[in-house]
mmCIF file of C-alpha atoms and ligand atoms in Angstrom:
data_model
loop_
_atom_site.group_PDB
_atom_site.id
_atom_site.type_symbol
_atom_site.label_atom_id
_atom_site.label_comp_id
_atom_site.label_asym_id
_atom_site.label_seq_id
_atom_site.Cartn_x
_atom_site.Cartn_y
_atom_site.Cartn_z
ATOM 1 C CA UNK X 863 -19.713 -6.538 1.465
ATOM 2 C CA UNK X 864 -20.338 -9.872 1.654
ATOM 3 C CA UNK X 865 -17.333 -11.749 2.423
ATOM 4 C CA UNK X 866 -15.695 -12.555 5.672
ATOM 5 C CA UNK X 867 -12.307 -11.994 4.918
ATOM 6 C CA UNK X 868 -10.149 -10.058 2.263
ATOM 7 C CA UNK X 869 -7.138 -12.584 1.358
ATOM 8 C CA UNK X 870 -6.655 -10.921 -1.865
ATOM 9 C CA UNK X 871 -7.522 -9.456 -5.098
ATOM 10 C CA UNK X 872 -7.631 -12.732 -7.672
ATOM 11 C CA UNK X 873 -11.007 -13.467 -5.836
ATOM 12 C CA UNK X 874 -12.310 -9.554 -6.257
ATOM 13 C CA UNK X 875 -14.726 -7.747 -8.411
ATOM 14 C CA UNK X 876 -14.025 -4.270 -9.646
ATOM 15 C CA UNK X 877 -17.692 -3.761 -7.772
ATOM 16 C CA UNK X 878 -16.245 -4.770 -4.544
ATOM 17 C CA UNK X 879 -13.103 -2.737 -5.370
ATOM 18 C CA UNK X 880 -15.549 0.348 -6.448
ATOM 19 C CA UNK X 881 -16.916 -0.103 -2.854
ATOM 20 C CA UNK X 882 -14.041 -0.508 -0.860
ATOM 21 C CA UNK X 883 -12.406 2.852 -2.730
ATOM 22 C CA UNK X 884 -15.192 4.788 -2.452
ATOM 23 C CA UNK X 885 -15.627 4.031 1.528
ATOM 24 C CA UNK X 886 -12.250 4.660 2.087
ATOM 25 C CA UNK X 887 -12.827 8.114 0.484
ATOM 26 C CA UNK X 888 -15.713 8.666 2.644
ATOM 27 C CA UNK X 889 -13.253 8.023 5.883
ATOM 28 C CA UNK X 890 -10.257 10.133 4.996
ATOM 29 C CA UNK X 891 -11.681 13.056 6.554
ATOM 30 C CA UNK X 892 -11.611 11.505 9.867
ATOM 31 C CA UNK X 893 -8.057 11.554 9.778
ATOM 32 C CA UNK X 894 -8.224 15.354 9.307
ATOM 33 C CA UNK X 895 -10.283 16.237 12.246
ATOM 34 C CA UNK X 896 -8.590 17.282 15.871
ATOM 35 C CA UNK X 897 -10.739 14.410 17.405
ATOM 36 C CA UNK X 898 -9.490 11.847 14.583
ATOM 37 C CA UNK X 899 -12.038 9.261 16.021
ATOM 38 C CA UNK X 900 -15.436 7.863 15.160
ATOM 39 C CA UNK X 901 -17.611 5.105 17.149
ATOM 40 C CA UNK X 902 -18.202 2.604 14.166
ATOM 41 C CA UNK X 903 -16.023 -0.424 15.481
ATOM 42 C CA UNK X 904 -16.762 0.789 19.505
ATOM 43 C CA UNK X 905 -16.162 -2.888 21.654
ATOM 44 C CA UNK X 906 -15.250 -5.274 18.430
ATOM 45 C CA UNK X 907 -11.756 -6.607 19.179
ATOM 46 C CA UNK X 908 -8.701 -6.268 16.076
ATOM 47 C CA UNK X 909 -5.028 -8.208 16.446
ATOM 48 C CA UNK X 910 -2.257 -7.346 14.432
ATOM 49 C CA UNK X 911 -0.705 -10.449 13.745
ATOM 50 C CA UNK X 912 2.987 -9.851 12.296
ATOM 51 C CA UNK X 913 4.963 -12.842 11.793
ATOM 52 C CA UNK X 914 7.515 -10.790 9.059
ATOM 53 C CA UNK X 915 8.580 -7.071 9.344
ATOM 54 C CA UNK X 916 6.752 -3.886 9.058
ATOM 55 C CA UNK X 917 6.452 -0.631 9.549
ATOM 56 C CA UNK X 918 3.551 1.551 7.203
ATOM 57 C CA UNK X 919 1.534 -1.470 7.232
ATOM 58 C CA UNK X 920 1.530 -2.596 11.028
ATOM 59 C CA UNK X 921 0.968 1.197 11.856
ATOM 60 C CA UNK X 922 -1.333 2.118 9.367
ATOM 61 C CA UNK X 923 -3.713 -0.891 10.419
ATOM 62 C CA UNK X 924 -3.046 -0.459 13.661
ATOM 63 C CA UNK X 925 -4.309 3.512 13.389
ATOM 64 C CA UNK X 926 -7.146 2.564 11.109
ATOM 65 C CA UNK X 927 -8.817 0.352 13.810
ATOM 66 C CA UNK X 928 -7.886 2.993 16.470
ATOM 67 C CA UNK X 929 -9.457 5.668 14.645
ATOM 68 C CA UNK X 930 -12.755 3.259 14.532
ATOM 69 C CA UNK X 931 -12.894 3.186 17.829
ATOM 70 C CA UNK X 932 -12.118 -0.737 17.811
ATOM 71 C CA UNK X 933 -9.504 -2.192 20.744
ATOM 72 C CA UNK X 934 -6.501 -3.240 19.380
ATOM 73 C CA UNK X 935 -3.499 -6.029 20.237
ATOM 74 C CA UNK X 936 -0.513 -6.514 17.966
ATOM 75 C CA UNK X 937 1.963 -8.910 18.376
ATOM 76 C CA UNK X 938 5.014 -9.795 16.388
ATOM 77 C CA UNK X 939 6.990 -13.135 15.681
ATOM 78 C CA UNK X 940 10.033 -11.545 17.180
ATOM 79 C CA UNK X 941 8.469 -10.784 20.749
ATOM 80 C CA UNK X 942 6.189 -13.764 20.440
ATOM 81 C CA UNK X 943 6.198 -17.519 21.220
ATOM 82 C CA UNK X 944 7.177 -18.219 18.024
ATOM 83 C CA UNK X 945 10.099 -17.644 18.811
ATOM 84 C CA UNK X 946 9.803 -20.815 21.392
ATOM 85 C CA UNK X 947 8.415 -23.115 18.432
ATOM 86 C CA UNK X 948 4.895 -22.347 18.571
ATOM 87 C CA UNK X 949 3.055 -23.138 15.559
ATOM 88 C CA UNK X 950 0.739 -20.569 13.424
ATOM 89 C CA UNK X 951 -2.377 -22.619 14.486
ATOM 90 C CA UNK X 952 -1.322 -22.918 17.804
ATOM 91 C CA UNK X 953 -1.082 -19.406 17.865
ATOM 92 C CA UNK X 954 -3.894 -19.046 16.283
ATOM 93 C CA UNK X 955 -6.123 -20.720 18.526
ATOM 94 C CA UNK X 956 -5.174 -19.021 21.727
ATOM 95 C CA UNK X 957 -6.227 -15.768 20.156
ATOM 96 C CA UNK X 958 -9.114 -17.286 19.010
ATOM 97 C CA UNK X 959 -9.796 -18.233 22.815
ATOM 98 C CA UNK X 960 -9.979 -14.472 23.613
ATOM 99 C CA UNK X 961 -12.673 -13.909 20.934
ATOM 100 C CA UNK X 962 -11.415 -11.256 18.502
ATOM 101 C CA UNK X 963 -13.438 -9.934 15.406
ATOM 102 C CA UNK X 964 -10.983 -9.862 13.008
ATOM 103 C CA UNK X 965 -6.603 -10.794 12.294
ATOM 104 C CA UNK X 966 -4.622 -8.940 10.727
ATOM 105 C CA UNK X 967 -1.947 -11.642 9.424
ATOM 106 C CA UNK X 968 1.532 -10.898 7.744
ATOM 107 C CA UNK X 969 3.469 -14.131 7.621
ATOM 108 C CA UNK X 970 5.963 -14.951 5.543
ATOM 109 C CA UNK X 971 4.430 -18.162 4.108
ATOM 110 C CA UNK X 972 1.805 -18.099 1.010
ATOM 111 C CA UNK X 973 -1.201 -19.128 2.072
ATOM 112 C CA UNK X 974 -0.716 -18.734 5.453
ATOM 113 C CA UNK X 975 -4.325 -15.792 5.799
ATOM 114 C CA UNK X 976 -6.310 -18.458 3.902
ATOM 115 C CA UNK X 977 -5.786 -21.002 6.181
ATOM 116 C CA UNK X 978 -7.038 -19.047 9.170
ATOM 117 C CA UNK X 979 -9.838 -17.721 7.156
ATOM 118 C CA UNK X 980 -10.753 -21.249 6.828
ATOM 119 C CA UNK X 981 -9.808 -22.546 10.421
ATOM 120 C CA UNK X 982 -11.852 -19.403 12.177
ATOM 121 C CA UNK X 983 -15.145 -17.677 12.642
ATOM 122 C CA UNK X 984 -13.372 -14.057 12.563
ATOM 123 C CA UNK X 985 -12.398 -11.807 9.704
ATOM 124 C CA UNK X 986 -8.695 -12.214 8.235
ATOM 125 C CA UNK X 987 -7.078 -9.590 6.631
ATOM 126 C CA UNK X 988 -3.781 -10.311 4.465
ATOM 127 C CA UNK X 989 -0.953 -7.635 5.123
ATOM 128 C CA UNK X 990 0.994 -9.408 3.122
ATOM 129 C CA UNK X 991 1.672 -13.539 2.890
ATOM 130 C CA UNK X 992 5.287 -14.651 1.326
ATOM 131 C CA UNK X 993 4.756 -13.614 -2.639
ATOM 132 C CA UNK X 994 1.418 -13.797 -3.178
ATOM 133 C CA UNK X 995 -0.928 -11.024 -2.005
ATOM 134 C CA UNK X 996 -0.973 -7.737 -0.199
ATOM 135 C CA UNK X 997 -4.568 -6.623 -1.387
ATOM 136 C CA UNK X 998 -4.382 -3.332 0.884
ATOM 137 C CA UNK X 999 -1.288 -2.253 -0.545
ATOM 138 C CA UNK X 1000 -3.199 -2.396 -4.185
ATOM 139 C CA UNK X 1001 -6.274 -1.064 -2.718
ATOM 140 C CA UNK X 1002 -4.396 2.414 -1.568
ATOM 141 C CA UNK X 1003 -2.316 2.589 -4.647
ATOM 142 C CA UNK X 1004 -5.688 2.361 -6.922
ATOM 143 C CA UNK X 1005 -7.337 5.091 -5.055
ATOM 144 C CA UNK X 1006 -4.278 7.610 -4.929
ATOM 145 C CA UNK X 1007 -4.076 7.024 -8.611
ATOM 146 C CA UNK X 1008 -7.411 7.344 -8.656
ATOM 147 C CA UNK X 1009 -7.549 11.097 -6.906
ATOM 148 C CA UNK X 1010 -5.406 12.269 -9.693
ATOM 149 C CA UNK X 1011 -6.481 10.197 -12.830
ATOM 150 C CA UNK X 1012 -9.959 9.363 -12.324
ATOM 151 C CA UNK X 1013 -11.053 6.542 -13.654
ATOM 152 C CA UNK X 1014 -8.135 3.868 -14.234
ATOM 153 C CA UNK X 1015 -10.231 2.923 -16.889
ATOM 154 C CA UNK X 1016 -7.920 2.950 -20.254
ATOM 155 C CA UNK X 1017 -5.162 4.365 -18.062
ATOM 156 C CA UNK X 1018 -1.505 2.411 -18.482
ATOM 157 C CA UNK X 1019 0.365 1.906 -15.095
ATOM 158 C CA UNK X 1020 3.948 0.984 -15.351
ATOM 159 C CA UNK X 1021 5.216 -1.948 -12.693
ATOM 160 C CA UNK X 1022 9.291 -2.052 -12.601
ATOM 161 C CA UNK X 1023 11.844 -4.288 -10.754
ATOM 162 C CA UNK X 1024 10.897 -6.886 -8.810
ATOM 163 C CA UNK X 1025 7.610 -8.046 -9.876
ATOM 164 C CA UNK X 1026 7.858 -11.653 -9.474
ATOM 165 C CA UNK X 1027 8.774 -11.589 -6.156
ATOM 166 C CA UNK X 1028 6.474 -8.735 -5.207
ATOM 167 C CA UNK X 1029 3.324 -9.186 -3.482
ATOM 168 C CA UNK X 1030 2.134 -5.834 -3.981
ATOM 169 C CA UNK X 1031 2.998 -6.063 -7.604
ATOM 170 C CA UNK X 1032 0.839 -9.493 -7.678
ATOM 171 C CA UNK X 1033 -2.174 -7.808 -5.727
ATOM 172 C CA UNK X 1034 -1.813 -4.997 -8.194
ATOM 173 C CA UNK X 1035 -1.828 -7.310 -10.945
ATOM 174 C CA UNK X 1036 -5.026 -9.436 -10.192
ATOM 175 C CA UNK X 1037 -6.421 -5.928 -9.729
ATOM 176 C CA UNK X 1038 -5.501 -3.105 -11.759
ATOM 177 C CA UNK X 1039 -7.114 -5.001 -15.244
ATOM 178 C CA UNK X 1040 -10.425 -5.405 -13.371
ATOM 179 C CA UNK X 1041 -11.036 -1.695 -13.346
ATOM 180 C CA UNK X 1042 -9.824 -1.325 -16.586
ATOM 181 C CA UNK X 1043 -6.310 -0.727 -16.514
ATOM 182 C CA UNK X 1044 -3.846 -1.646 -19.006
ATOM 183 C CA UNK X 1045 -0.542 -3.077 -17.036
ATOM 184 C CA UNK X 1046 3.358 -2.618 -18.452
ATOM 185 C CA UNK X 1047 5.709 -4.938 -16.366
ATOM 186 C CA UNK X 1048 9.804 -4.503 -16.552
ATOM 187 C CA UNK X 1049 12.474 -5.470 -14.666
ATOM 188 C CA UNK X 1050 15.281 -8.541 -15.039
ATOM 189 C CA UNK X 1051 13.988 -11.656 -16.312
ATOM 190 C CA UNK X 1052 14.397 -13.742 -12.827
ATOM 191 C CA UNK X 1053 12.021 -11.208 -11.821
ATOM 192 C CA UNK X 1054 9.528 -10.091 -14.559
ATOM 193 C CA UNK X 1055 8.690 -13.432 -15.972
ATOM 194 C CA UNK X 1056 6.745 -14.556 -18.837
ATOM 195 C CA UNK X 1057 4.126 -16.184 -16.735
ATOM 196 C CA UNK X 1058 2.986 -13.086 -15.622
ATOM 197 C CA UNK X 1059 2.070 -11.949 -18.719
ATOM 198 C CA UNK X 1060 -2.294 -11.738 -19.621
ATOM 199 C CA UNK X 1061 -5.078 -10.314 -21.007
ATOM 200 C CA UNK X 1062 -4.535 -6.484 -19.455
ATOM 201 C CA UNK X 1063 -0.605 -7.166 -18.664
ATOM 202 C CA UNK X 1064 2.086 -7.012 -20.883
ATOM 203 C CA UNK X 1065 5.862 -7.540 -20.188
ATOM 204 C CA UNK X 1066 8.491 -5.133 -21.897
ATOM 205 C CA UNK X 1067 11.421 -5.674 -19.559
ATOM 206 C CA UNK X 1068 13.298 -2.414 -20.701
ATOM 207 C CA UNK X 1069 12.181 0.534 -18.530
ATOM 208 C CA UNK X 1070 12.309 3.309 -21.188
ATOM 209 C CA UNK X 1071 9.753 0.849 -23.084
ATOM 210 C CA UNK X 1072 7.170 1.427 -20.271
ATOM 211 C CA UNK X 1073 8.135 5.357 -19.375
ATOM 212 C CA UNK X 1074 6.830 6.489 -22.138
ATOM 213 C CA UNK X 1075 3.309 5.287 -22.055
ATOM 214 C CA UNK X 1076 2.704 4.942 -18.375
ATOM 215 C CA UNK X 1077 -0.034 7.508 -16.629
ATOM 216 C CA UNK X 1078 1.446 5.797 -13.554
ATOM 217 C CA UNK X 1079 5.516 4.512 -12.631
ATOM 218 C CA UNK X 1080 5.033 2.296 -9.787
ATOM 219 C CA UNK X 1081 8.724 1.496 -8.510
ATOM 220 C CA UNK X 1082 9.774 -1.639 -6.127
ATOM 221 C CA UNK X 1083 12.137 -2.706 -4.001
ATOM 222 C CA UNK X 1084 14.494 -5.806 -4.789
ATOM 223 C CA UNK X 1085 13.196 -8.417 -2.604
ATOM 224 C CA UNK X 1086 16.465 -9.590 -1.533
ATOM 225 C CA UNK X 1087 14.966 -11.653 1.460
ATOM 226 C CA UNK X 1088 12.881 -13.659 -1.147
ATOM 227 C CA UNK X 1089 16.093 -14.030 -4.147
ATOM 228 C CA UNK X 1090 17.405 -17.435 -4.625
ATOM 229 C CA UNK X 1091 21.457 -17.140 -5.424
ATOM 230 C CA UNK X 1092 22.237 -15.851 -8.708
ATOM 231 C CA UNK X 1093 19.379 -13.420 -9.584
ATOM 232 C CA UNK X 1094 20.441 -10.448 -9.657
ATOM 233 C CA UNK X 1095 24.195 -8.701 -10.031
ATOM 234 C CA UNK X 1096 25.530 -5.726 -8.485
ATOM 235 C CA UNK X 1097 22.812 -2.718 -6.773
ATOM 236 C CA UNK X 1098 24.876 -0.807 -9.332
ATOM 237 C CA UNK X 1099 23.924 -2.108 -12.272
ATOM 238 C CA UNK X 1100 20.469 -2.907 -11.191
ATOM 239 C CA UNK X 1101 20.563 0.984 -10.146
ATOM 240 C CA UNK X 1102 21.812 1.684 -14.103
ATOM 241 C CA UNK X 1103 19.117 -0.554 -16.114
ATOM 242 C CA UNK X 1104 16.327 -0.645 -13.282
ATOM 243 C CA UNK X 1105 16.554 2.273 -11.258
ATOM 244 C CA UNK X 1106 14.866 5.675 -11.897
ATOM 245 C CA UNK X 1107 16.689 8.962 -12.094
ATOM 246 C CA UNK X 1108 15.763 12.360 -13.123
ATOM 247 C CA UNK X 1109 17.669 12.154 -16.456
ATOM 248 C CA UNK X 1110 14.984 8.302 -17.034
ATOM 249 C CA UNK X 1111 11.995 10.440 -15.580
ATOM 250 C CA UNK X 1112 12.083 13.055 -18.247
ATOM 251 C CA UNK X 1113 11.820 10.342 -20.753
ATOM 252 C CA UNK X 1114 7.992 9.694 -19.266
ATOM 253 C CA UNK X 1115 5.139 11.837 -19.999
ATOM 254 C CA UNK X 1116 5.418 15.174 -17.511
ATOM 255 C CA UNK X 1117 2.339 14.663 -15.643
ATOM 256 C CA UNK X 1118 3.297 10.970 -14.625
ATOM 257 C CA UNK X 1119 2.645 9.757 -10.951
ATOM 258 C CA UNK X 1120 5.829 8.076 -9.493
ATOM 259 C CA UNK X 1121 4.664 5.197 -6.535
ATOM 260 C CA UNK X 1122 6.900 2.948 -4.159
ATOM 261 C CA UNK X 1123 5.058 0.963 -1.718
ATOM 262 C CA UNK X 1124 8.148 1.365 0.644
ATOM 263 C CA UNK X 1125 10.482 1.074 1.784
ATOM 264 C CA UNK X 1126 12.404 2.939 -0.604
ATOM 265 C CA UNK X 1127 16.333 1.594 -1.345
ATOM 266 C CA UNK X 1128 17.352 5.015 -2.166
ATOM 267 C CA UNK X 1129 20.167 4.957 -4.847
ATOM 268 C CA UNK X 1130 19.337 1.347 -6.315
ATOM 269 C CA UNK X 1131 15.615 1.369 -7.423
ATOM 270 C CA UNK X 1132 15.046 4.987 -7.264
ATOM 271 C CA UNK X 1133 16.890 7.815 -6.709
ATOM 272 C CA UNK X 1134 16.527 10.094 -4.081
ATOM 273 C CA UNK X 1135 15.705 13.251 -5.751
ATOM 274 C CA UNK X 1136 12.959 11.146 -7.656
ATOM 275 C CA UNK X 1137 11.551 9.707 -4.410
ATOM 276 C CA UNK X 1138 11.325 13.767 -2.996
ATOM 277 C CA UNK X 1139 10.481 15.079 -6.488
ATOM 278 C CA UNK X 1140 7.122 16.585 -7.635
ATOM 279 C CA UNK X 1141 5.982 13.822 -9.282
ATOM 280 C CA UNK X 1142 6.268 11.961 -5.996
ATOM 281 C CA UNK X 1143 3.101 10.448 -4.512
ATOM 282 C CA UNK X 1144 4.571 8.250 -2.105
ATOM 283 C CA UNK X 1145 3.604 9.966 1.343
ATOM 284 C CA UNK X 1146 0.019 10.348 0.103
ATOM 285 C CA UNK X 1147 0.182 6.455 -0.978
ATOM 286 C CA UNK X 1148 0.754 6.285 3.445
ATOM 287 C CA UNK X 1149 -1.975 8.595 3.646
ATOM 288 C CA UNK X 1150 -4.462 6.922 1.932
ATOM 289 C CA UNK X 1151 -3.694 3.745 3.023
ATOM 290 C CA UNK X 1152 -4.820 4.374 6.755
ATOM 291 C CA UNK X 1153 -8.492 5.205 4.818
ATOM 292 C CA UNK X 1154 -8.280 2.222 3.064
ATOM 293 C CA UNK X 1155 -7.665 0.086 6.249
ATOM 294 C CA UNK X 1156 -10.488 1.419 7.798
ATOM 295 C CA UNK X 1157 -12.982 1.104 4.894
ATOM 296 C CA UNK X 1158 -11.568 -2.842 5.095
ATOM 297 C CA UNK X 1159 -12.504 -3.328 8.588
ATOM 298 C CA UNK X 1160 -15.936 -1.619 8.429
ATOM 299 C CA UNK X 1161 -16.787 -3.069 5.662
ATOM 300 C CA UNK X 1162 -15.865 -6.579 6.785
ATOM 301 C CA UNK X 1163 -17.400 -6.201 10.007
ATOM 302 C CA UNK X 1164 -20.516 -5.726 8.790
ATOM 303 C CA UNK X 1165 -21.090 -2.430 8.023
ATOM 304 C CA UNK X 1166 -23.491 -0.887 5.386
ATOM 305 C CA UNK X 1167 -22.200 0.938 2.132
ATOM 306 C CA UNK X 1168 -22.262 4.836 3.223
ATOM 307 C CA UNK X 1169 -24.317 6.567 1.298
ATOM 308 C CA UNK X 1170 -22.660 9.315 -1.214
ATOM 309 C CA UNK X 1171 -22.028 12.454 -0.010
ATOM 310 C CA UNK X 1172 -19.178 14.120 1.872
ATOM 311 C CA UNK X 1173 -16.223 16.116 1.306
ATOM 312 C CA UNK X 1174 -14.189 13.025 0.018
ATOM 313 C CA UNK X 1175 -17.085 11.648 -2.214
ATOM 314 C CA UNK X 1176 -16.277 13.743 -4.681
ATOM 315 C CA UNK X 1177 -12.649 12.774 -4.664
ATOM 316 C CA UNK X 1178 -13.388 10.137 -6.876
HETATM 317 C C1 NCD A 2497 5.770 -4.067 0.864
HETATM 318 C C2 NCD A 2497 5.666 -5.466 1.433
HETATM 319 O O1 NCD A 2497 5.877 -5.695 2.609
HETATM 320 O O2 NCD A 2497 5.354 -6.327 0.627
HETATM 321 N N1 NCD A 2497 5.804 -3.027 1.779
HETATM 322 C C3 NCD A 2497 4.634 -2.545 2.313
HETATM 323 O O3 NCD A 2497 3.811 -3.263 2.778
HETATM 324 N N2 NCD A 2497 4.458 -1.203 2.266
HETATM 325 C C4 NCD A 2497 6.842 -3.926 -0.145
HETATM 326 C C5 NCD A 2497 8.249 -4.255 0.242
HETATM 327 O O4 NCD A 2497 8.550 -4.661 1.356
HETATM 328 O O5 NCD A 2497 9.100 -4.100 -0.634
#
């Protein structure tokens, strides 16, 4: 791959997406070995740079880069000289001091990956910045629709809730009409807004407008850390229009995939016998997103597209 960094998908092709799924298929079976290790990153230093909460993310990157062999430091705002005023770029600067080969940068402000990427010789990777992007997130949730569609190419994938304020919603956006996709967004109107409609997304706002069409239900969580006052009611009535339920699933077609890029409000976006029901591919969404890491990281420092072949080749 040619690029330095991954901020996020706007700036993708569905070529580069192609590659980065079908590496991370290649490396899923490392994860399934006793010895779940391989030399590829051996001495090349990764951070973990989390300036906003996490847990799947932080972990998942944090395993990917283990299981490449790479050395690994993670820090968080909370246990960090942030907390003593310490600016990003200050920050930034000391870590670029002890020479790592790539960040991993959650921050709460848009932008915030760019900025390094621009500032720095090493590789960024955004986990997430403010509402903007969270490329990874999209990345795993193409290729575990992917394992059980095939192509997304013509397929419709339903986005509900939250959407404005979602980063993984945005991410999935800029990405899901590049390979072909067609894109159903509902929710409340503070937070599926008419902007977001294009060429490959269309916005319904009534959830049993998108159930029926959708190959894929891709749930969210209210983004109450990110709601100015005033846009939304009650979690009950949000639960009642919004939410999914058994009794709203069987309105979708019976082989639909039901996604939540966690964590899960169970009860107001989706309830819990949804979430643990058989059309449930949330834990494999986890799964895949530790391949999808490490795919990232090889490919961004510097390493070759594998050639096909491979027990997980043919996943695709
Ligand atoms: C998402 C995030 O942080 O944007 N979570 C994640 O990375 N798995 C979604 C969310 O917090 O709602």
């Amino acid at each position: 791959m040619k690029r330095k960094d991954m901020l996020g998908l706007r700036d993708s092709t569905a070529e580069e997406i192609g590659l980065i799924l079908d590496t991370a298929a290649r490396f899923r079976s490392v994860s399934e070995r006793r010895i779940k290790k391989v030399p590829t990153l051996r001495g090349r230093t990764i951070v973990t740079a989390f300036f906003e909460d996490s847990t799947r993310t932080r972990l998942s990157f944090d395993v990917a880069a283990k299981r490449l062999s790479a050395d690994t430091l993670g820090f968080s705002a909370s246990s960090s000289s942030t907390k003593k005023g310490e600016t990003l770029m200050d920050t930034a600067r000391n870590l670029d001091a002890m020479k790592p080969d790539a960040i991993v940068i959650r921050h709460p402000c848009a932008g915030a990956p760019h900025m390094l990427a621009q500032a720095f010789p090493w590789s960024v990777l955004n986990a997430g910045d403010g509402i903007n992007e969270h490329p990874s997130q999209a990345l795993l949730d193409m290729l575990t629709m992917r394992d059980h569609l095939g192509s997304l190419a013509g397929r419709t994938v339903a986005i509900v809730g939250d959407v404005y304020h979602s980063r993984v919603a945005r991410s999935n956006l800029y990405g899901l009409p590049k390979v072909g996709a067609r894109v159903l967004l509902a929710g409340p109107g503070t937070m599926c807004r008419p902007q977001m409609a294009r060429p490959g997304v269309e916005l319904l706002h009534r959830v049993d407008d998108v159930l029926a069409e959708a190959d894929v239900i891709m749930m969210l969580r209210i983004q109450r850390e990110r709601l100015a006052p005033g846009m939304m009611s009650t979690s009950r009535e949000y639960a009642r229009f919004y939410g999914l339920d058994l009794e709203r699933l069987e309105r979708a077609r019976p082989e639909v995939l039901v996604m939540h890029p966690g964590p899960i409000n169970r009860g107001v976006e989706m309830s819990p016998d949804v979430a643990d029901g058989d059309r449930s591919v949330i834990l494999e969404q986890v799964t895949n997103g530790v391949a999808v890491r490490m795919a990232l990281m090889y490919l961004l420092l510097g390493g070759e597209p594998l050639p096909p072949g491979g027990d997980d080749a043919a996943a695709s």
